[in-house]
Coordinates of C-alpha atoms in Angstrom, one line a residue:
X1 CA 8.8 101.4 114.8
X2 CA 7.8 99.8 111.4
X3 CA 10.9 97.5 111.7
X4 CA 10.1 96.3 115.5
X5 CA 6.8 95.7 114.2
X6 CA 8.2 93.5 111.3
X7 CA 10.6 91.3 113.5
X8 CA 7.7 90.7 115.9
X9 CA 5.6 89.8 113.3
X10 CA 8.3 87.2 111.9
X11 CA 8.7 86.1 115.1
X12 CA 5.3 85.2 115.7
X13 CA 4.5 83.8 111.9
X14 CA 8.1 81.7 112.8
X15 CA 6.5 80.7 116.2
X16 CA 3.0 79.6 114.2
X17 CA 5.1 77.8 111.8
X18 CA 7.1 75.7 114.7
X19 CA 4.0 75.4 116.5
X20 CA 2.3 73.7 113.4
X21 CA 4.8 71.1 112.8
X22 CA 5.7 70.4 116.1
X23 CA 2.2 69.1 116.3
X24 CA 1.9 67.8 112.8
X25 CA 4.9 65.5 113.9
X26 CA 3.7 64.8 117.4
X27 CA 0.4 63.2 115.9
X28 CA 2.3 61.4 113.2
X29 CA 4.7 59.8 115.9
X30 CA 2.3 59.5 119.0
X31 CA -1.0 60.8 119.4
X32 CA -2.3 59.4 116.1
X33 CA -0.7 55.6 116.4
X34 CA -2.1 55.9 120.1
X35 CA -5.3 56.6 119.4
X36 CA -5.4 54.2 116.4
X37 CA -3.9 51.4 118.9
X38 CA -7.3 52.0 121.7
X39 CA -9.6 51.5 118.8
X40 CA -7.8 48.3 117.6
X41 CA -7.9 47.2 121.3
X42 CA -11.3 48.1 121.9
X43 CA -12.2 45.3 119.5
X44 CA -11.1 43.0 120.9
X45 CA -7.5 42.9 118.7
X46 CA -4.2 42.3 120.6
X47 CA -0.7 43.6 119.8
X48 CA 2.9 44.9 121.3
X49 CA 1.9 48.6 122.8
X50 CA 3.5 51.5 120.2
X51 CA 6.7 52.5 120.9
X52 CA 7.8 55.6 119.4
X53 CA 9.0 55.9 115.6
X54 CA 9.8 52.1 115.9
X55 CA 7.1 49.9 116.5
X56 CA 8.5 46.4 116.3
X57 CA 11.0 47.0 113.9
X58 CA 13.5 46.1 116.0
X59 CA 12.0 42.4 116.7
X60 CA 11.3 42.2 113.8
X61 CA 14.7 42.8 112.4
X62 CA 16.1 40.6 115.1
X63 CA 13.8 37.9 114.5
X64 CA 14.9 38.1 110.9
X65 CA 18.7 38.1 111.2
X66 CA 18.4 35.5 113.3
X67 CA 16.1 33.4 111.1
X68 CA 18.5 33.7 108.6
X69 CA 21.7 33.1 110.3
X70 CA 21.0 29.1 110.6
X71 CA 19.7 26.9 108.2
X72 CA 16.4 24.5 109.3
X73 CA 15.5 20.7 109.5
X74 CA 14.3 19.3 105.9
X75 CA 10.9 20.3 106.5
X76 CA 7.9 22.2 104.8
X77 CA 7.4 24.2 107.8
X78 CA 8.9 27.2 106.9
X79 CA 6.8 30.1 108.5
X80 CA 9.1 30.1 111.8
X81 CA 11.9 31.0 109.3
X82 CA 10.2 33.4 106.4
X83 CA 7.3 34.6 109.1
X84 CA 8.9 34.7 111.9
X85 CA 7.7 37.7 113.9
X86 CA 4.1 37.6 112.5
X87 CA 4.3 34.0 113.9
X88 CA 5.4 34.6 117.1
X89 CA 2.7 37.6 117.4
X90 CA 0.1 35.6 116.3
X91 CA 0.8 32.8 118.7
X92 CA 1.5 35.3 121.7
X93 CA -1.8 37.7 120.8
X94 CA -4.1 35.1 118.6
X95 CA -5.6 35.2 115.4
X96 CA -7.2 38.6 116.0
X97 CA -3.8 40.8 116.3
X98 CA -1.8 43.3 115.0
X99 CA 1.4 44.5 115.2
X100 CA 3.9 48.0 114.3
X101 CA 5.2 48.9 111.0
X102 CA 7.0 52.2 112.9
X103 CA 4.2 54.2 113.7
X104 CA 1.3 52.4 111.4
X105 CA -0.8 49.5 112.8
X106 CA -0.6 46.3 111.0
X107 CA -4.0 43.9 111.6
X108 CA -3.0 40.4 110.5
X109 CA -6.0 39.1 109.1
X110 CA -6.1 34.9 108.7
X111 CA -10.2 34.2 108.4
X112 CA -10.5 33.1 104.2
X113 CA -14.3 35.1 104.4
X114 CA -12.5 38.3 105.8
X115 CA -10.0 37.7 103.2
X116 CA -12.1 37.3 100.3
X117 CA -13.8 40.8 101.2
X118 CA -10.4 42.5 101.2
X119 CA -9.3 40.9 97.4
X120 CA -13.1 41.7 96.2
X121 CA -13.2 45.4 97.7
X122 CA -10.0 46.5 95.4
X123 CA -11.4 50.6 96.2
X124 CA -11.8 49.7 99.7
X125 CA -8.7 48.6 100.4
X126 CA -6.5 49.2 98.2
X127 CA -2.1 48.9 97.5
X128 CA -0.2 51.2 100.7
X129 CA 1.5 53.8 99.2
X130 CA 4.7 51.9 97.0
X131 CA 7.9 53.0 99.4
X132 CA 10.0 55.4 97.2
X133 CA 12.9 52.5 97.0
X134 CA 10.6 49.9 95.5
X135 CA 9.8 52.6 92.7
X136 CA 13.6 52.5 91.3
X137 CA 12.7 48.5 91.8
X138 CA 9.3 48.3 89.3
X139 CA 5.7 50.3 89.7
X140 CA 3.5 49.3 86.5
X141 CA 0.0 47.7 86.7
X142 CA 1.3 45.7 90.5
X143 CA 0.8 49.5 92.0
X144 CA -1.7 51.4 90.3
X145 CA -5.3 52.1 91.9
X146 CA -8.3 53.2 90.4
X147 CA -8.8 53.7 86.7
X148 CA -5.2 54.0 85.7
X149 CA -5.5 50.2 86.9
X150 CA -8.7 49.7 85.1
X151 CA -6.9 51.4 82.0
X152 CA -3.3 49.3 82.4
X153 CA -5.2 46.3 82.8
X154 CA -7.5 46.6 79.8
X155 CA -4.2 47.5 77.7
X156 CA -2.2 44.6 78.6
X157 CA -4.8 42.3 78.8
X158 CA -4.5 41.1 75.5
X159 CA -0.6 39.9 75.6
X160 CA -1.7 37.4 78.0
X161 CA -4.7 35.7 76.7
X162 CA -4.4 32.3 75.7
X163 CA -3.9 32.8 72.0
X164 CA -0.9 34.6 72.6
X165 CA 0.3 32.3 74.7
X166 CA 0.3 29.2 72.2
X167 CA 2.1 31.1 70.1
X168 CA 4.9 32.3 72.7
X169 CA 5.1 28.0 73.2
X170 CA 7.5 27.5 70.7
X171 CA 9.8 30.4 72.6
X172 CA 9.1 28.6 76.3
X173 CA 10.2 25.5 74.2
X174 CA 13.9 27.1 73.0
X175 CA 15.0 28.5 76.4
X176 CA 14.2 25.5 78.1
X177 CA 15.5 22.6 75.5
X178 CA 18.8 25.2 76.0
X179 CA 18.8 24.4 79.7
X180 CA 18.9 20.4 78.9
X181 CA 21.3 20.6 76.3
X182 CA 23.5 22.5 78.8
X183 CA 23.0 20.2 81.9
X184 CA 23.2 17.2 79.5
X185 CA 26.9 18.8 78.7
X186 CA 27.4 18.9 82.0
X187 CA 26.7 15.3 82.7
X188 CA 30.4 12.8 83.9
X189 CA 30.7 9.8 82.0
X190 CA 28.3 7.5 84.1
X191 CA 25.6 10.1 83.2
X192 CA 25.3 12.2 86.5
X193 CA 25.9 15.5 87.7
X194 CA 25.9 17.4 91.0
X195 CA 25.0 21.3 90.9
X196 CA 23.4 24.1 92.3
X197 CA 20.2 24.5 90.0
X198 CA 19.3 27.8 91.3
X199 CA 21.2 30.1 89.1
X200 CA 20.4 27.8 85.8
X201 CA 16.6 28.0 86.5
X202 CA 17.3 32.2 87.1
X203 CA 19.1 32.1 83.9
X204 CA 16.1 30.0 81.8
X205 CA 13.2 32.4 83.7
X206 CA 15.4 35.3 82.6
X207 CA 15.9 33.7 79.1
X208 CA 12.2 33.3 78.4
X209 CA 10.7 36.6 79.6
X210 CA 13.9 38.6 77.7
X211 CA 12.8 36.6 74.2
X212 CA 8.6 36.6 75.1
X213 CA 9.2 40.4 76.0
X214 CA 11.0 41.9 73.4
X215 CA 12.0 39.7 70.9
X216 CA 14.9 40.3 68.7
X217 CA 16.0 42.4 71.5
X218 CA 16.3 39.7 74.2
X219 CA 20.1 40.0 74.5
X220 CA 19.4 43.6 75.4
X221 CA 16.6 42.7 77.8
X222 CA 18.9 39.7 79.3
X223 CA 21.3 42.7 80.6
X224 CA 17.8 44.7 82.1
X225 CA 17.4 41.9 84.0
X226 CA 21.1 41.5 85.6
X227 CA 20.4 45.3 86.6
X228 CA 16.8 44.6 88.3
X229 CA 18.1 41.6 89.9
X230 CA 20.9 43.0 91.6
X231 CA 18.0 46.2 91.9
X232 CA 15.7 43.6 93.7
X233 CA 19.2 42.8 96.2
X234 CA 19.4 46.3 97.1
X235 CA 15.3 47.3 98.3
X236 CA 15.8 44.4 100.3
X237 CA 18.7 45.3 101.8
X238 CA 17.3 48.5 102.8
X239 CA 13.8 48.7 102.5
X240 CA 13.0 47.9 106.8
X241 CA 15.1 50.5 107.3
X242 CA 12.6 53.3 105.6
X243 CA 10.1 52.8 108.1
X244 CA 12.2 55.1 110.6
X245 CA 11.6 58.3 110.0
X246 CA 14.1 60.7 107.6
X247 CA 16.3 57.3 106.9
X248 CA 15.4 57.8 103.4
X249 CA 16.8 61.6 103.0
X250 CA 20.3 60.1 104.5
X251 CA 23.1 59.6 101.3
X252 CA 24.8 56.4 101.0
X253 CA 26.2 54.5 98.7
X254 CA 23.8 51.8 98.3
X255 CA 20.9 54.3 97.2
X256 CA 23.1 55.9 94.8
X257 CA 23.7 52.3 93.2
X258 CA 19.9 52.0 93.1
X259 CA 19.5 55.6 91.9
X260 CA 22.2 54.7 88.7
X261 CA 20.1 51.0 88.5
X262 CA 17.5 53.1 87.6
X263 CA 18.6 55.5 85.4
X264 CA 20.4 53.1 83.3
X265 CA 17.2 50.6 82.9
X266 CA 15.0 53.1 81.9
X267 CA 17.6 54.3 79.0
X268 CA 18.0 51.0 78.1
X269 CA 14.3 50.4 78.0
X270 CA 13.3 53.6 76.2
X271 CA 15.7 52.7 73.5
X272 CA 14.0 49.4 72.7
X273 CA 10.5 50.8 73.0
X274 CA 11.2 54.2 70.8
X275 CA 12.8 51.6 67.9
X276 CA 9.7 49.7 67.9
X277 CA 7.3 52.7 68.2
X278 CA 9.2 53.9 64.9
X279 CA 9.0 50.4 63.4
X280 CA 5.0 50.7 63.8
X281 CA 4.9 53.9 62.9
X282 CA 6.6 52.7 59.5
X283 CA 4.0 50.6 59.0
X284 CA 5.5 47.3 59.9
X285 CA 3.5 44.7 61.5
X286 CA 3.6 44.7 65.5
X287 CA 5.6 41.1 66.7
X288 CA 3.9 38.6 68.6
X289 CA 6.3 39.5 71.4
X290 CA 4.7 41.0 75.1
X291 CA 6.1 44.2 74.1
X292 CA 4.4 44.3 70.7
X293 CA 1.5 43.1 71.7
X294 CA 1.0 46.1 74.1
X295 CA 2.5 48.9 71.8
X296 CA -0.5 47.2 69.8
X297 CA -2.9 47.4 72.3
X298 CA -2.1 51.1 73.5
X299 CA -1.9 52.4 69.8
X300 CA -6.0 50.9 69.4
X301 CA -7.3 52.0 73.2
X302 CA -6.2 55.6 71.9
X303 CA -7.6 55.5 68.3
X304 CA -10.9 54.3 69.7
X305 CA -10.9 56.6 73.0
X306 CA -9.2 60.0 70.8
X307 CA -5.9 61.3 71.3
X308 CA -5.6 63.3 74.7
X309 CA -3.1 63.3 77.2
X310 CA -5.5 60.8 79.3
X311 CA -5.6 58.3 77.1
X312 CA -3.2 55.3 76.7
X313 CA -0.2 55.0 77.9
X314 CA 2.6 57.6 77.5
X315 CA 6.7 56.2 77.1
X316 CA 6.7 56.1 81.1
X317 CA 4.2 53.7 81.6
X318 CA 5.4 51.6 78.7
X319 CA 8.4 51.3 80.7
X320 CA 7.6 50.5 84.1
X321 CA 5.2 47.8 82.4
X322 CA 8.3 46.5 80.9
X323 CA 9.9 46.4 83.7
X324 CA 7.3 44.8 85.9
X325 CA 7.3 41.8 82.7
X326 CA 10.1 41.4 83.4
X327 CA 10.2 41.1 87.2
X328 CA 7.4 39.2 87.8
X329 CA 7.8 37.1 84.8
X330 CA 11.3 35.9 85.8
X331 CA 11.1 35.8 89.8
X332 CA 7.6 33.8 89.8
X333 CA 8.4 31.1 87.6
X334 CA 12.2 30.8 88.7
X335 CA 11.3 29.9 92.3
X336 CA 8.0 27.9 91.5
X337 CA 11.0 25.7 89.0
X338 CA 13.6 25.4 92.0
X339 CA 10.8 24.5 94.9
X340 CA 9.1 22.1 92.4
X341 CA 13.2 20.5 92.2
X342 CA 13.7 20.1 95.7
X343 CA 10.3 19.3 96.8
X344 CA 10.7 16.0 93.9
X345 CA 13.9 15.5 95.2
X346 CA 12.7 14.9 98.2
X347 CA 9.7 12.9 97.5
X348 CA 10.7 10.5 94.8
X349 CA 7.8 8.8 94.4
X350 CA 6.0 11.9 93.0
X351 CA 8.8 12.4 91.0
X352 CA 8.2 8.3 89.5
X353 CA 4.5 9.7 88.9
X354 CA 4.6 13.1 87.1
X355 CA 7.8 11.4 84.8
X356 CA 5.5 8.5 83.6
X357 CA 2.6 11.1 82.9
X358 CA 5.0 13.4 81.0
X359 CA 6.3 10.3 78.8
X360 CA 3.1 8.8 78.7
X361 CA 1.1 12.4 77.2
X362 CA 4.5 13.1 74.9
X363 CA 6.8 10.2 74.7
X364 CA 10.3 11.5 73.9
X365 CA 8.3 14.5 71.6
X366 CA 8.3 17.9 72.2
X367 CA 5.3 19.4 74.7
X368 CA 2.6 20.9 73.2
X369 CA 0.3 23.5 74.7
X370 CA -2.8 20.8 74.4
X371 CA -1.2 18.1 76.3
X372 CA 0.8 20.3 78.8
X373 CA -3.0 21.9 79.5
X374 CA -4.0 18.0 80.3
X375 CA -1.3 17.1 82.6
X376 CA -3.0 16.4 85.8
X377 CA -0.6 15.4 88.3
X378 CA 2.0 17.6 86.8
X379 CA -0.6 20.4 88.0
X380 CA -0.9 18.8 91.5
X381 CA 2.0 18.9 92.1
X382 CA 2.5 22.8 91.3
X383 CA -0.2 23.8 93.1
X384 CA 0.8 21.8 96.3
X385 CA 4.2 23.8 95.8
X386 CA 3.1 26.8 95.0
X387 CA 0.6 26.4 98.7
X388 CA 3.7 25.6 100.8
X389 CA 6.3 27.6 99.1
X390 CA 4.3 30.5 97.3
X391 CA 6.6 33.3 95.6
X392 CA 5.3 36.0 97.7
X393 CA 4.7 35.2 101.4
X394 CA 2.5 38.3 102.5
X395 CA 0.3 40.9 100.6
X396 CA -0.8 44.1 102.2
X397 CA -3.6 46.2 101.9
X398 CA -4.2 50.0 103.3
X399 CA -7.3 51.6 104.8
X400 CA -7.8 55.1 104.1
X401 CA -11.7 55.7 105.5
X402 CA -13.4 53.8 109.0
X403 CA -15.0 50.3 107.4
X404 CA -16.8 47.2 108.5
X405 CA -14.3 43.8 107.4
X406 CA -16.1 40.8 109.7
X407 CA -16.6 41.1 113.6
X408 CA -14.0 44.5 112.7
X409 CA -14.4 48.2 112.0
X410 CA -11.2 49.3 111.0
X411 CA -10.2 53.0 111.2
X412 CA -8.6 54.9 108.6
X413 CA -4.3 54.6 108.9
X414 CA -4.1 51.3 109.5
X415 CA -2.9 49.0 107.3
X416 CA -3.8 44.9 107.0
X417 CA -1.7 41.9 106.5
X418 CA -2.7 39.3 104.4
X419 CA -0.4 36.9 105.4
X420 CA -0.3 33.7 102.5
X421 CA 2.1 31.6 103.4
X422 CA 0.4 31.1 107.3
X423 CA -2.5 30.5 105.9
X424 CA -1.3 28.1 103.6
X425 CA 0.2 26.1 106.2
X426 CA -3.1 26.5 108.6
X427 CA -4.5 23.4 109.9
X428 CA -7.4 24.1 110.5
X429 CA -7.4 25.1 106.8
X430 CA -5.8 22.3 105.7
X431 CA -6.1 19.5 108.2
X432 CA -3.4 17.8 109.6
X433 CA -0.9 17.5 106.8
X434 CA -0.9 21.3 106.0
X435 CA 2.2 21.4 106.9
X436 CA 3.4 18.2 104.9
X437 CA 3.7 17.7 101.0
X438 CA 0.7 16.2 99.9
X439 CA -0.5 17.3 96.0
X440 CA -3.4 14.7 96.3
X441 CA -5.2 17.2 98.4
X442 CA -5.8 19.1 94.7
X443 CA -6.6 15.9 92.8
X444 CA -9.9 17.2 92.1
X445 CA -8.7 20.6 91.6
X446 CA -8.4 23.9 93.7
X447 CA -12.0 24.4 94.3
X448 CA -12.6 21.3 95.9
X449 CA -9.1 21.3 97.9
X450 CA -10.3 24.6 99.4
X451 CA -13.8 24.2 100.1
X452 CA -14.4 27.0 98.0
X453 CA -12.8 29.3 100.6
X454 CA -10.1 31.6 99.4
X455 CA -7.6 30.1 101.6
X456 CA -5.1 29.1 98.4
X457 CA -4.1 32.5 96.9
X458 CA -0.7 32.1 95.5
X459 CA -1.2 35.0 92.7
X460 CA -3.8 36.5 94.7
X461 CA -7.2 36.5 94.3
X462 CA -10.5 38.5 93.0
X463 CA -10.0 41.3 90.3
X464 CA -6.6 42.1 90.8
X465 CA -5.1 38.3 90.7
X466 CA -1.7 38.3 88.7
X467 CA -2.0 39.0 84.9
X468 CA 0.6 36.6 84.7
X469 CA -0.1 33.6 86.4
X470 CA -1.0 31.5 82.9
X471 CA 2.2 32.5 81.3
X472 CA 4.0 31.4 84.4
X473 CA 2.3 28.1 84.8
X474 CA 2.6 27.1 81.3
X475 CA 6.3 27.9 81.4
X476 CA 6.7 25.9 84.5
X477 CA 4.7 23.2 83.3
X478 CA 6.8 23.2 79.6
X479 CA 10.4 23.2 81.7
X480 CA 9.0 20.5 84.5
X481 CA 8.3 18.4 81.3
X482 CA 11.8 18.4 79.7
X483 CA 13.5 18.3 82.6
X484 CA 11.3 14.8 83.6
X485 CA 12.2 13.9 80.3
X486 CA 15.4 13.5 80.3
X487 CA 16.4 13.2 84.0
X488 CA 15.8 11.9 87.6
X489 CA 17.4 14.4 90.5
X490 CA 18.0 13.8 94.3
X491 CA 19.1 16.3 96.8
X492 CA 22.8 16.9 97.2
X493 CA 24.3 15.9 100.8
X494 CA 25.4 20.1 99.9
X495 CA 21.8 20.8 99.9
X496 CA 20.9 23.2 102.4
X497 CA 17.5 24.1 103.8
X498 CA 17.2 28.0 104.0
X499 CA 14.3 29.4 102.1
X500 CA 14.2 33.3 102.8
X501 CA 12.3 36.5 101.1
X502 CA 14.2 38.4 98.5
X503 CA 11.0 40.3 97.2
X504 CA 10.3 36.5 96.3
X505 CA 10.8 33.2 98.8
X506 CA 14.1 32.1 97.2
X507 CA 16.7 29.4 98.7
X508 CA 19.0 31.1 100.5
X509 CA 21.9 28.9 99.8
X510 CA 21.0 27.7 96.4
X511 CA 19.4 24.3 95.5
X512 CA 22.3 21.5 95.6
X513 CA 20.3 18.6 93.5
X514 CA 22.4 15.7 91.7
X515 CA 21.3 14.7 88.0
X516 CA 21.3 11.3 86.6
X517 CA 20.0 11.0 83.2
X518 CA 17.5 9.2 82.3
X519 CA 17.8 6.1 80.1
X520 CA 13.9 5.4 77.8

């Protein structure tokens, strides 16, 4: 009797258990997406109805491949290539749209007022949870929340204010008057030189953040970053795939690369910090390198907050920071350097005017940090390249409670798109050259080019905009300046147009650009 009455009663705690996640999984993969998509559409908002586990992953990825598989006219209008599908939704459902990442509800939001409120509200609307294969990529202070953000960001703060950075100049200098001396080698005997620049301007980003990040230890740093870089290969590779349910728990080759990536980053990493941490301990001074300088920093927040397990950072969040130094630092300023290349190649005349501004603020001399801070068109011109071409294309933002954005109440699971590059290119933002090269739209700077609207937002915007974006401006500006100095460059007839999103907007077939040097 007692043993019927035990089956029965795993029978029915089995049944209970089936019944439970049968339903849990029903509302993740239908009811909940359906009844998030009526509230969207009685609002007024337009989209693609939900298709089961899906979405429009499949148009999007078809959209995408095809994108990629053919290279475009010599134009600035790139967001039918790098924002394809969002294009083509926008245009087929309006401004006010939204569209499916699988089962979660994408608003694409374009209005620079609705935008600001998103950037100011950081609790509001804060990161989406970081997919599991971007963690092996880099977390750090890009996706934290709350006050291990506030904390982070006080910590590093200091390795990026502008004292720090005059004295990381002379470091900016090195890599870059490297990169001359090595394309000056390079040069045939009536002074020019066709290549792909890409891969150099990789190599002097990589350079720079390996020496401003750890010092005496950049050769070890320099290998990191071959191991994120083929790291940042892989998430793309895959990461549109891990929006389909359980595609994540399936072995294959390419996440055990990523797994091994990982592994062998953070050993690498933990070796360089633990040596330092000893060095300090020892009672050495801390170097005027990134890494230093936030050992430094972490070291006084916990002497002034006392010693408990809250306070600081511990060895894992030292690493990931280094890690995200070292991503950021190196992708950003790589692909601001090679857009900046081809945009001059193209437009030579700009090319004429930021040269005689470089040789007329330094001559033949070496940059220093005053005059690079006084170049004006230089800056123009970066701006205007970082507006059509910036580094990242999209942000997103998740909602976790109903809230009022605009005209909108958006409920709780959806997420919204923050699309830069389309607004970037937006006429109606811009006028009728958005979509053309133009840096005398920011003669009289980015407020005034904007109308005080946040409709320019290459690093972001509000309280979370890019730690980094100084260091990366005044590196581009130091390289843009040698490289003026000593040569003129025109496109290669090899050149071809393909910009595409590798975590970053990159060329996809490299930047052909022919050198001639220049004769003062």
């Amino acid at each position: 009797m007692e043993e019927a009455w035990a089956t029965s009663a795993g029978i029915i705690i089995t049944m209970i258990v089936a019944i439970i996640w049968s339903w849990r999984v029903l509302n993740w993969l239908w009811l909940k997406p359906k009844r998030l998509e009526r509230l969207l559409r009685e609002q007024g908002l337009q989209g693609n109805p939900y298709k089961i586990m899906v979405g429009d992953l499949k148009d999007i990825l078809k959209m995408q491949k095809e994108a990629r598989s053919k290279t475009m006219n010599l134009s600035d209008d790139i967001v039918p290539r790098v924002l394809s599908f969002v294009q083509h939704n926008v245009n087929k459902h309006g401004e006010n749209s939204f569209s499916w990442l699988g089962p979660i509800p994408v608003v694409t939001l374009t209005d620079p007022e609705v935008i600001k409120d998103v950037f100011n509200k950081i609790y509001d609307f804060p990161k989406p949870n970081v997919n599991p294969l971007f963690k092996l990529l880099v977390m750090g202070l890009v996706s934290h929340e709350g006050e291990k953000w506030s904390k982070h960001r006080r910590i590093i703060n200091p390795a990026f204010n502008l004292e720090k950075l005059k004295i990381m100049l002379p470091i900016f200098f090195k890599s870059c008057n490297d990169l001359i001396s090595k394309w000056e080698g390079m040069l045939s005997l009536d002074g020019s030189c066709e290549m792909d620049v890409w891969p150099f301007l990789q190599n002097l980003a990589s350079d720079v953040i390996s020496r401003t990040a750890f010092g005496s230890s950049y050769e070890e740093g320099r290998r990191i970053f071959e191991l994120q870089k083929e790291q940042a290969e892989l998430v793309m590779k895959v990461v549109i795939k891990t929006f389909i349910p359980g595609w994540r728990f399936l072995p294959n080759t390419t996440q055990r690369r990523m797994k091994q990536i990982y592994r062998d980053v953070k050993v690498s990493l933990k070796d360089i910090i633990n040596k330092r941490e000893k060095a300090l301990k020892a009672g050495e001074a801390a170097k005027n390198d990134l890494l230093g300088i936030l050992l430094e920093s972490n070291h006084k927040e916990i002497e002034e907050q006392g010693n408990n397990k809250n306070v600081g950072m511990n060895l894992e969040d030292v690493i990931e920071e280094c890690k995200l130094f070292y991503f950021a630092g190196q992708e950003t300023t790589s692909v601001l350097l090679v857009w900046t290349m081809v945009l001059l190649s193209r437009y030579p005349d700009w090319q004429a005017r930021a040269r005689d501004e470089v040789l007329q603020v330094f001559g033949n001399n070496k940059p220093d940090f005053d005059g690079l801070s006084h170049l004006k068109i230089v800056t123009m011109i970066l701006h205007e390249v970082l507006r059509l071409y910036p580094p990242v294309t999209e942000l997103s933002r998740t909602v976790h409670k109903n809230i009022k954005l605009g005209n909108l109440t958006l409920p709780a699971g959806v997420q919204v798109s923050l699309p830069i590059v389309l607004v970037h290119h937006d006429c109606e933002l811009w006028g009728d050259d958005a979509k053309e090269f133009n840096p005398e739209r920011f003669s009289e700077g980015v407020f005034k080019a904007t109308n005080g609207r946040v409709s320019f937002f290459p690093f972001g915007w509000g309280p979370r905009i890019c730690i980094g974006q100084n260091f990366s401006m005044l590196e581009a500006k130091m390289a843009l300046s040698l490289i003026l100095q000593h040569f003129s460059f025109e496109l290669s007839p090899a050149y071809a147009h393909a910009p595409a999103t590798v975590i970053t907007l990159q060329p996809q077939h490299g930047a052909h650009i022919i050198l001639h040097k220049v004769q003062i």
